[in-house]
């Protein structure tokens, strides 16, 4: 039992996945999309129709946030931050070796043997200048730039854009479901 | 100056690249939400002033609770990695456990704390305010006269008026529509 838990928490694949801001935010948003409606539905102080309405609204809100986040903000911000870092630090050879974010991300996930093979492959394609080595490839700065871009996108997207965009998207759906306030006639 | 600035960013990026603590992003999002959500609520022109204040306070408080909770839960969960002897495995375990801690905070701890703290706190503040305000609203009308002198300092309202919100009375109230009574 304990060995099983230890294997899970020391798993390098999970470690590499959770080093990514996108994975962190996506996981948390998915948990919130399930957990928050569950909390609302479990509340015994609210009547069932209001509970249902609020739970659906919360679920749709989290789903919209996730959609906006994954489809628009993250690809734009990650690539933008990578390009910006490339311009700011042209002396860093990591940007020369990995032209795009996906190349660096896949390199980051590799184990030591695969990394060595990848560096050897990169060196074959060099026409001029020094060869790439594990030491002169500052992977951390490039990875940091990608994560900083993802962080900026996450903050801008989830805290500022998503509430503004989600309202007109969710409103028609909630109107179709009917608000409990609208169902009960007010005196 | 510019070199120091670039060096500072480089150090930050290298740190973020080598160890992307799961608490960083959730704290950043919670901070931004704590600023912008109450701001958006207060800018809403459709809602009444009281509702806006209540909602903004509740939203702000939620994020104020969320920020230290995320940090604490991540740190406490990460302590579990000290049980692992192998340094490389302990580093991975620390990060993964921090992530579990942050997820637990988002899913269970923060909603639980908010239901315990936020509602009673906001209710206490707003009930106090409404208790203080109610008698003064009934006894005094707010007199705004512009260039003209105030008409009434005190007004003893009939019992029927208790059901209606107090209106501001100025000279224009009488000059524009005319006095219907008396």
XYZ file of C-alpha atoms in Angstrom:
369
model
C 0.000 0.000 0.000
C 2.686 2.486 1.135
C 5.010 1.345 -1.650
C 2.201 1.962 -4.158
C 1.661 5.521 -2.890
C 5.418 6.137 -2.935
C 5.612 4.900 -6.530
C 2.869 7.298 -7.561
C 4.286 10.373 -5.813
C 7.810 9.737 -7.108
C 6.679 9.002 -10.646
C 8.809 11.063 -13.111
C 5.968 11.208 -15.671
C 3.621 12.802 -13.122
C 6.479 15.110 -12.074
C 7.081 16.270 -15.658
C 3.358 16.727 -16.252
C 2.789 18.745 -13.082
C 5.790 20.981 -13.842
C 3.625 22.452 -16.603
C 1.375 25.382 -15.676
C -1.195 24.246 -18.266
C -1.517 20.823 -16.610
C -1.809 22.416 -13.170
C -4.530 24.860 -14.181
C -6.405 22.327 -16.331
C -6.462 19.771 -13.496
C -7.655 22.341 -10.973
C -10.347 23.678 -13.301
C -11.599 20.135 -13.988
C -11.686 19.434 -10.237
C -13.589 22.663 -9.639
C -16.017 21.834 -12.473
C -16.885 18.570 -10.699
C -16.327 19.518 -7.051
C -18.119 22.855 -6.822
C -21.436 21.662 -8.326
C -21.172 18.609 -6.033
C -20.785 20.926 -3.011
C -23.777 22.983 -4.128
C -25.910 19.872 -4.637
C -24.920 18.553 -1.200
C -26.105 21.758 0.530
C -29.276 20.953 2.472
C -30.233 24.568 3.177
C -31.110 25.390 -0.440
C -34.184 24.129 -2.301
C -33.603 21.542 -5.012
C -34.423 23.773 -7.996
C -32.028 26.540 -6.907
C -29.365 23.928 -6.216
C -29.773 22.436 -9.687
C -29.663 25.870 -11.297
C -26.547 27.010 -9.398
C -24.751 23.691 -9.961
C -25.351 23.812 -13.729
C -24.247 27.464 -13.833
C -21.033 26.703 -11.936
C -20.301 23.671 -14.126
C -20.852 25.670 -17.338
C -18.708 28.533 -16.022
C -15.754 26.259 -15.283
C -16.186 24.524 -18.628
C -16.198 27.865 -20.463
C -13.077 28.951 -18.554
C -11.321 25.755 -19.578
C -12.365 26.120 -23.218
C -11.185 29.733 -23.471
C -7.985 28.902 -21.604
C -6.949 25.924 -23.701
C -8.086 27.133 -27.109
C -7.032 30.784 -27.172
C -4.908 32.026 -24.305
C -2.355 29.299 -23.768
C -1.155 28.718 -27.352
C -0.835 32.476 -27.933
C 0.864 33.351 -24.623
C 3.290 30.434 -24.533
C 4.499 31.060 -28.072
C 4.622 34.806 -27.485
C 6.702 34.467 -24.319
C 9.099 32.041 -26.042
C 9.644 34.467 -28.933
C 10.156 37.343 -26.520
C 12.742 35.393 -24.512
C 14.500 34.461 -27.746
C 14.805 38.172 -28.612
C 15.881 39.163 -25.098
C 18.538 36.480 -24.743
C 19.918 35.783 -28.248
C 23.156 34.439 -26.734
C 21.299 31.466 -25.200
C 21.922 28.471 -27.447
C 18.784 26.681 -26.305
C 16.696 28.976 -28.520
C 18.935 28.079 -31.445
C 18.518 24.366 -30.806
C 14.760 24.426 -30.265
C 12.927 26.750 -32.612
C 9.433 26.063 -31.263
C 7.843 25.548 -27.856
C 6.697 22.009 -28.663
C 10.302 20.961 -29.505
C 11.522 22.163 -26.121
C 8.538 20.660 -24.275
C 9.160 17.227 -25.779
C 12.907 17.498 -24.971
C 12.086 18.439 -21.369
C 9.991 15.296 -20.904
C 12.772 12.978 -22.123
C 14.950 10.910 -19.808
C 18.742 11.351 -19.724
C 19.474 8.748 -22.449
C 16.887 10.202 -24.804
C 18.203 13.715 -24.136
C 21.748 12.653 -25.058
C 20.466 11.079 -28.271
C 18.511 14.228 -29.116
C 21.576 16.461 -28.551
C 23.632 14.161 -30.841
C 20.913 14.450 -33.475
C 20.902 18.262 -33.158
C 24.709 18.332 -33.546
C 24.461 16.432 -36.844
C 22.435 19.277 -38.348
C 24.825 22.056 -37.253
C 26.491 23.755 -40.217
C 28.694 26.232 -38.316
C 29.648 27.212 -34.758
C 30.015 25.232 -31.546
C 28.231 21.985 -30.962
C 25.388 21.679 -28.481
C 26.144 20.077 -25.136
C 24.040 19.420 -22.088
C 25.908 22.237 -20.324
C 25.506 24.967 -22.932
C 21.807 24.301 -23.430
C 20.125 26.354 -20.693
C 16.825 24.469 -20.822
C 15.592 26.115 -17.614
C 15.464 29.610 -19.102
C 13.454 28.428 -22.118
C 11.154 26.306 -19.978
C 10.771 29.242 -17.580
C 9.802 31.536 -20.460
C 7.100 29.080 -21.570
C 5.769 28.776 -18.008
C 5.856 32.551 -17.465
C 3.813 33.004 -20.653
C 1.376 30.342 -19.502
C 1.089 32.065 -16.118
C 0.408 35.429 -17.696
C -2.197 33.813 -19.964
C -3.791 31.973 -17.051
C -4.118 35.108 -14.944
C -5.375 37.263 -17.806
C -7.689 34.546 -19.074
C -9.191 33.148 -15.905
C -9.351 36.299 -13.793
C -10.179 38.957 -16.398
C -11.349 37.570 -19.750
C -13.276 34.422 -18.791
C -15.835 36.152 -16.506
C -16.521 38.724 -19.243
C -16.793 36.197 -22.080
C -18.615 33.456 -20.164
C -21.593 35.657 -19.203
C -23.080 36.040 -22.738
C -22.308 32.371 -23.441
C -23.921 30.923 -20.321
C -26.853 33.358 -20.108
C -28.894 31.891 -23.021
C -28.367 28.341 -21.740
C -29.458 29.299 -18.235
C -32.479 31.125 -19.670
C -33.462 27.953 -21.484
C -33.174 25.970 -18.246
C -35.162 28.737 -16.467
C -34.109 30.454 -13.313
C -36.037 29.340 -10.218
C -36.637 33.002 -9.455
C -38.427 33.402 -12.769
C -40.479 30.241 -12.311
C -41.968 31.256 -8.964
C -44.207 34.309 -9.390
C -43.244 37.244 -7.195
C -45.913 39.008 -5.215
C 20.088 49.350 -15.097
C 18.876 47.532 -18.226
C 21.448 44.778 -17.660
C 20.271 44.293 -14.067
C 16.685 44.172 -15.286
C 17.533 41.492 -17.856
C 19.574 39.577 -15.285
C 16.684 39.682 -12.827
C 14.243 38.327 -15.413
C 16.762 35.630 -16.374
C 17.098 34.504 -12.747
C 13.314 34.429 -12.412
C 12.880 32.420 -15.624
C 15.600 29.946 -14.643
C 14.012 29.439 -11.238
C 10.573 28.955 -12.782
C 12.001 26.544 -15.350
C 13.798 24.432 -12.761
C 10.978 24.376 -10.199
C 7.465 25.422 -11.152
C 5.811 25.266 -7.726
C 2.064 24.524 -8.186
C 1.223 27.203 -5.619
C 2.650 29.998 -7.822
C -0.030 29.909 -10.487
C -2.992 29.452 -8.143
C -1.787 32.318 -5.946
C -1.300 34.526 -9.027
C -4.826 33.731 -10.268
C -6.350 34.234 -6.804
C -4.587 37.610 -6.435
C -5.846 38.802 -9.814
C -9.361 37.525 -9.021
C -9.239 39.252 -5.640
C -8.584 42.564 -7.385
C -10.635 42.309 -10.573
C -13.780 40.444 -9.474
C -14.804 43.004 -6.811
C -13.835 45.749 -9.281
C -16.104 44.316 -11.997
C -18.902 43.848 -9.469
C -18.661 47.460 -8.288
C -18.748 48.649 -11.921
C -22.048 46.868 -12.590
C -24.692 49.549 -13.094
C -27.692 47.205 -12.993
C -27.269 46.104 -9.372
C -28.163 48.122 -6.288
C -25.348 49.659 -4.241
C -25.951 47.337 -1.247
C -25.921 44.181 -3.380
C -22.746 45.309 -5.121
C -20.971 46.003 -1.818
C -22.080 42.645 -0.390
C -21.002 40.677 -3.475
C -17.682 42.540 -3.811
C -16.835 41.971 -0.150
C -17.723 38.287 -0.413
C -15.606 37.852 -3.565
C -12.666 39.738 -2.071
C -12.816 37.741 1.170
C -12.943 34.443 -0.730
C -9.653 35.240 -2.449
C -8.097 36.591 0.773
C -8.833 33.197 2.344
C -7.744 31.290 -0.778
C -4.210 32.771 -1.078
C -2.755 31.651 2.299
C -4.709 28.386 2.095
C -3.089 27.451 -1.208
C 0.387 28.269 0.150
C -0.192 26.437 3.448
C -1.753 23.317 1.931
C 1.026 23.075 -0.686
C 3.766 23.505 1.920
C 2.243 21.072 4.423
C 1.667 18.413 1.768
C 5.238 18.883 0.478
C 6.609 18.093 3.948
C 5.557 14.479 3.367
C 8.462 14.111 0.942
C 10.934 14.308 3.853
C 10.092 10.670 4.574
C 11.752 9.609 1.325
C 15.517 9.041 1.631
C 16.572 9.183 -2.036
C 17.264 12.864 -2.865
C 16.142 12.690 -6.513
C 12.919 10.849 -5.630
C 12.318 13.203 -2.686
C 12.493 16.194 -5.051
C 9.856 14.640 -7.328
C 7.707 13.596 -4.371
C 7.856 17.111 -2.899
C 6.601 18.655 -6.123
C 3.902 16.033 -6.698
C 2.704 16.265 -3.083
C 2.557 20.058 -3.321
C 0.359 19.642 -6.361
C -1.930 17.261 -4.450
C -2.045 19.782 -1.585
C -3.021 22.639 -3.882
C -5.725 20.507 -5.563
C -7.113 19.530 -2.151
C -7.170 23.191 -1.157
C -9.063 24.144 -4.320
C -11.543 21.294 -4.050
C -12.265 20.911 -0.327
C -10.423 23.265 2.049
C -11.244 26.640 0.447
C -14.980 25.969 -0.132
C -15.195 24.639 3.435
C -13.377 27.616 4.963
C -15.400 30.065 2.904
C -18.703 28.577 4.043
C -17.461 28.822 7.632
C -16.032 32.344 7.485
C -17.324 34.421 4.553
C -21.084 34.234 5.024
C -21.142 34.845 8.802
C -18.605 37.677 8.381
C -20.476 39.476 5.601
C -23.812 38.891 7.336
C -22.395 40.412 10.533
C -21.139 43.512 8.726
C -24.270 44.053 6.660
C -26.706 43.327 9.467
C -24.835 45.821 11.645
C -24.972 48.430 8.891
C -28.656 47.898 8.218
C -29.447 48.077 11.957
C -27.555 51.359 12.242
C -29.068 52.809 9.095
C -32.733 51.901 9.483
C -33.748 54.251 12.314
C -31.874 57.199 10.809
C -33.620 56.630 7.478
C -36.990 56.731 9.109
C -36.344 59.768 11.247
C -34.426 62.026 8.866
C -34.796 62.781 5.218
C -31.659 63.698 3.356
C -32.104 67.273 2.235
C -30.288 68.368 -0.859
C -31.241 71.813 -1.998
C -28.537 72.887 -4.470
C -28.460 76.670 -4.350
C -31.693 76.889 -2.361
C -31.855 76.624 1.440
C -33.002 73.266 2.915
C -36.722 72.839 3.221
C -36.945 70.277 6.032
C -34.441 69.262 8.651
C -36.719 66.699 10.231
C -39.703 64.839 8.928
C -41.948 62.614 10.957
C -43.083 60.081 8.427
C -46.556 58.503 8.623
C -46.605 54.759 9.332
C -47.436 53.859 5.739
C -44.193 55.362 4.448
C -42.155 52.773 6.380
C -42.545 50.353 3.496
C -40.888 52.678 0.992
C -37.241 53.691 0.639
C -36.410 57.236 1.772
C -36.303 59.701 -1.133
C -34.103 62.736 -1.381
C -36.127 65.942 -1.225
C -35.046 69.132 -2.927
C -36.788 72.294 -4.065
C -37.128 70.801 -7.545
C -39.393 68.123 -6.078
C -41.974 70.813 -5.439
C -41.271 73.237 -8.272
C -41.226 70.659 -11.090
C -44.229 68.564 -10.141
C -46.146 70.803 -7.786
C -47.341 69.894 -4.342
C -50.276 67.585 -4.580
C -51.179 67.720 -0.924
C -51.843 70.705 1.219
